[in-house]
CSV table of N, CA and C in Angstrom, one decimal:
chain,number,residue,atom,x,y,z
A,1,MET,N,94.4,81.4,89.6
A,1,MET,CA,95.4,82.2,90.3
A,1,MET,C,94.4,83.3,90.4
A,2,ALA,N,94.4,84.2,91.6
A,2,ALA,CA,93.2,85.2,91.4
A,2,ALA,C,93.8,86.1,91.5
A,3,ARG,N,92.7,87.6,90.5
A,3,ARG,CA,93.3,88.8,89.9
A,3,ARG,C,93.1,89.6,91.3
A,4,VAL,N,94.3,90.5,91.0
A,4,VAL,CA,94.4,91.6,91.8
A,4,VAL,C,93.5,92.9,90.9
A,5,ILE,N,93.5,94.0,92.7
A,5,ILE,CA,92.6,94.5,92.7
A,5,ILE,C,93.7,95.5,91.3
A,6,LYS,N,92.9,96.9,91.0
A,6,LYS,CA,93.0,97.6,90.9
A,6,LYS,C,92.8,98.6,90.3
A,7,ILE,N,92.9,100.0,90.0
A,7,ILE,CA,91.7,101.2,89.5
A,7,ILE,C,90.4,100.6,88.7
A,8,GLY,N,89.8,100.7,88.8
A,8,GLY,CA,88.7,100.6,87.9
A,8,GLY,C,87.6,100.0,88.5
A,9,ASP,N,87.8,98.7,88.8
A,9,ASP,CA,87.6,97.9,89.4
A,9,ASP,C,86.0,97.7,90.2
A,10,ARG,N,85.3,96.7,90.2
A,10,ARG,CA,84.4,97.0,91.2
A,10,ARG,C,84.6,96.2,92.5
A,11,VAL,N,84.5,96.5,93.5
A,11,VAL,CA,85.1,95.7,94.4
A,11,VAL,C,83.5,95.9,95.7
A,12,GLN,N,83.6,94.7,96.6
A,12,GLN,CA,83.2,94.7,98.0
A,12,GLN,C,83.6,95.0,98.9
A,13,ALA,N,83.4,94.4,100.0
A,13,ALA,CA,84.5,94.4,101.4
A,13,ALA,C,83.4,93.3,102.1
A,14,PHE,N,84.8,92.1,102.7
A,14,PHE,CA,83.8,90.9,103.1
A,14,PHE,C,82.6,90.8,103.8
A,15,LEU,N,83.3,91.8,105.1
A,15,LEU,CA,82.3,91.8,106.2
A,15,LEU,C,81.7,93.1,106.5
A,16,ASN,N,81.9,93.6,105.2
A,16,ASN,CA,80.8,95.1,105.6
A,16,ASN,C,79.9,95.4,103.7
A,17,ALA,N,78.9,94.4,104.1
A,17,ALA,CA,78.1,95.1,102.3
A,17,ALA,C,78.2,96.7,101.7
A,18,ALA,N,78.0,97.5,103.3
A,18,ALA,CA,78.0,99.0,102.7
A,18,ALA,C,79.2,99.5,102.1
A,19,ILE,N,80.0,98.6,101.9
A,19,ILE,CA,81.5,99.0,101.7
A,19,ILE,C,81.6,98.3,100.1
A,20,SER,N,80.9,99.0,99.1
A,20,SER,CA,80.6,98.7,97.8
A,20,SER,C,80.5,99.7,96.7
A,21,GLY,N,81.5,99.8,95.7
A,21,GLY,CA,81.6,100.6,94.5
A,21,GLY,C,82.6,100.0,93.6
A,22,GLU,N,83.3,101.5,92.8
A,22,GLU,CA,84.4,101.9,91.8
A,22,GLU,C,85.5,102.1,92.9
A,23,VAL,N,86.6,101.3,93.1
A,23,VAL,CA,88.5,101.1,93.0
A,23,VAL,C,88.4,102.7,92.2
A,24,VAL,N,88.6,104.3,93.3
A,24,VAL,CA,88.9,104.9,92.3
A,24,VAL,C,90.1,105.6,92.6
A,25,SER,N,90.8,105.2,93.9
A,25,SER,CA,92.8,105.2,93.6
A,25,SER,C,92.6,104.2,94.5
A,26,MET,N,94.5,104.2,95.4
A,26,MET,CA,95.3,103.1,95.6
A,26,MET,C,96.6,103.6,95.9
A,27,GLU,N,96.7,104.0,97.3
A,27,GLU,CA,98.3,104.2,98.0
A,27,GLU,C,98.5,103.3,99.5
A,28,TRP,N,99.6,103.4,99.9
A,28,TRP,CA,100.4,102.6,100.1
A,28,TRP,C,100.7,104.1,101.5
A,29,ILE,N,100.0,102.9,102.3
A,29,ILE,CA,100.2,103.9,103.6
A,29,ILE,C,100.8,102.7,105.4
A,30,GLY,N,101.7,103.3,105.8
A,30,GLY,CA,102.5,103.1,106.6
A,30,GLY,C,101.9,102.4,107.9
A,31,SER,N,102.6,101.0,108.8
A,31,SER,CA,101.3,100.2,109.6
A,31,SER,C,102.8,100.1,110.2
A,32,ASN,N,102.2,99.5,111.9
A,32,ASN,CA,102.8,98.6,112.6
A,32,ASN,C,102.2,97.5,113.2
A,33,LEU,N,102.3,96.9,111.6
A,33,LEU,CA,101.5,95.4,112.0
A,33,LEU,C,102.5,94.3,112.1
A,34,THR,N,102.2,93.8,113.5
A,34,THR,CA,103.0,92.4,113.8
A,34,THR,C,102.1,91.3,113.0
A,35,THR,N,102.5,90.7,112.4
A,35,THR,CA,101.9,89.3,111.6
A,35,THR,C,102.4,88.2,112.7
A,36,ALA,N,101.8,86.9,112.6
A,36,ALA,CA,101.8,86.0,113.5
A,36,ALA,C,103.1,85.8,113.8
A,37,GLY,N,103.5,85.8,112.9
A,37,GLY,CA,104.9,84.6,112.5
A,37,GLY,C,106.1,85.9,113.4
A,38,GLY,N,105.5,86.6,113.7
A,38,GLY,CA,106.8,87.7,114.4
A,38,GLY,C,107.3,89.6,113.4
A,39,THR,N,107.1,89.0,112.5
A,39,THR,CA,107.5,90.4,111.1
A,39,THR,C,106.6,90.8,111.3
A,40,THR,N,107.2,92.5,110.8
A,40,THR,CA,106.1,93.8,110.3
A,40,THR,C,106.0,94.2,109.2
A,41,ASN,N,104.9,94.3,109.1
A,41,ASN,CA,105.4,94.6,108.1
A,41,ASN,C,104.7,96.4,107.8
A,42,SER,N,105.9,97.0,106.9
A,42,SER,CA,106.1,98.6,107.6
A,42,SER,C,104.8,99.2,106.7
A,43,SER,N,104.4,98.2,105.4
A,43,SER,CA,103.3,99.0,105.1
A,43,SER,C,102.4,98.2,104.1
A,44,GLN,N,100.7,98.9,104.0
A,44,GLN,CA,99.6,98.2,103.7
A,44,GLN,C,99.3,99.1,102.8
A,45,LEU,N,98.6,98.3,101.5
A,45,LEU,CA,97.7,98.7,100.6
A,45,LEU,C,96.2,99.2,100.7
A,46,VAL,N,96.1,100.4,101.0
A,46,VAL,CA,94.6,101.1,100.9
A,46,VAL,C,93.8,101.4,99.9
A,47,CYS,N,92.8,101.1,99.4
A,47,CYS,CA,92.2,101.1,98.3
A,47,CYS,C,90.8,102.4,98.9
A,48,SER,N,90.9,103.4,97.9
A,48,SER,CA,89.6,104.1,98.0
A,48,SER,C,88.3,103.7,97.0
A,49,VAL,N,87.7,103.6,97.9
A,49,VAL,CA,86.0,103.0,97.3
A,49,VAL,C,85.2,103.9,96.9
A,50,ARG,N,84.4,104.6,95.5
A,50,ARG,CA,83.9,105.0,95.9
A,50,ARG,C,82.3,104.5,95.3
A,51,THR,N,81.5,104.4,96.8
A,51,THR,CA,79.7,103.9,96.6
A,51,THR,C,79.1,104.5,95.7
A,52,SER,N,77.8,103.4,95.8
A,52,SER,CA,76.8,104.3,94.9
A,52,SER,C,75.9,105.5,95.4
A,53,SER,N,76.5,105.8,96.6
A,53,SER,CA,75.6,107.2,97.1
A,53,SER,C,76.8,108.4,96.4
A,54,GLY,N,78.2,107.8,96.1
A,54,GLY,CA,79.1,109.1,95.9
A,54,GLY,C,80.2,109.1,97.0
A,55,LYS,N,79.6,108.2,98.5
A,55,LYS,CA,81.1,108.6,99.2
A,55,LYS,C,82.1,107.8,99.1
A,56,ILE,N,83.3,108.3,99.1
A,56,ILE,CA,84.4,107.7,99.3
A,56,ILE,C,84.7,107.0,100.6
A,57,VAL,N,85.1,105.9,100.6
A,57,VAL,CA,85.7,105.5,101.7
A,57,VAL,C,87.1,104.6,101.5
A,58,LYS,N,87.7,104.5,102.0
A,58,LYS,CA,89.1,103.7,102.2
A,58,LYS,C,89.5,102.6,103.6
A,59,ALA,N,89.7,101.2,102.8
A,59,ALA,CA,89.3,99.8,103.2
A,59,ALA,C,91.2,99.1,102.2
A,60,LEU,N,91.4,98.2,103.5
A,60,LEU,CA,92.2,97.7,103.4
A,60,LEU,C,92.2,96.5,101.5
A,61,VAL,N,93.1,96.7,100.9
A,61,VAL,CA,93.1,95.9,99.2
A,61,VAL,C,92.5,94.4,100.5
A,62,SER,N,93.2,94.0,101.4
A,62,SER,CA,92.9,92.8,101.9
A,62,SER,C,91.3,92.1,102.6
A,63,ASP,N,90.9,93.6,102.9
A,63,ASP,CA,89.4,93.4,103.0
A,63,ASP,C,88.4,93.5,102.0
A,64,LEU,N,88.9,93.5,100.0
A,64,LEU,CA,88.2,93.9,99.7
A,64,LEU,C,88.3,92.2,98.5
A,65,PHE,N,86.9,92.4,97.5
A,65,PHE,CA,86.7,91.3,96.8
A,65,PHE,C,86.4,91.5,96.0
A,66,ILE,N,86.6,91.0,94.3
A,66,ILE,CA,86.6,91.5,92.8
A,66,ILE,C,84.8,91.4,92.8
A,67,THR,N,84.1,91.7,92.4
A,67,THR,CA,82.8,91.4,92.4
A,67,THR,C,82.1,91.5,90.2
A,68,ASP,N,83.1,92.2,90.0
A,68,ASP,CA,82.9,92.4,88.1
A,68,ASP,C,83.5,92.1,87.6
A,69,TYR,N,84.0,91.1,87.0
A,69,TYR,CA,85.4,90.1,85.9
A,69,TYR,C,84.7,90.9,84.7
């Protein structure tokens, strides 16, 4: 079973290696995303990631994976 990302985890984006660091906060944002099945998601979970340079970057949880267990 996959581990769920939480605050304090070290993560990296699947498609952008520049987004790599520690999760400092998580929040739900409104969304009007339509899925392949035709249903809509009313919100998505977003992580704020502090990179090694100290910059805070926001990324969807679905775009991230945990690097350190």
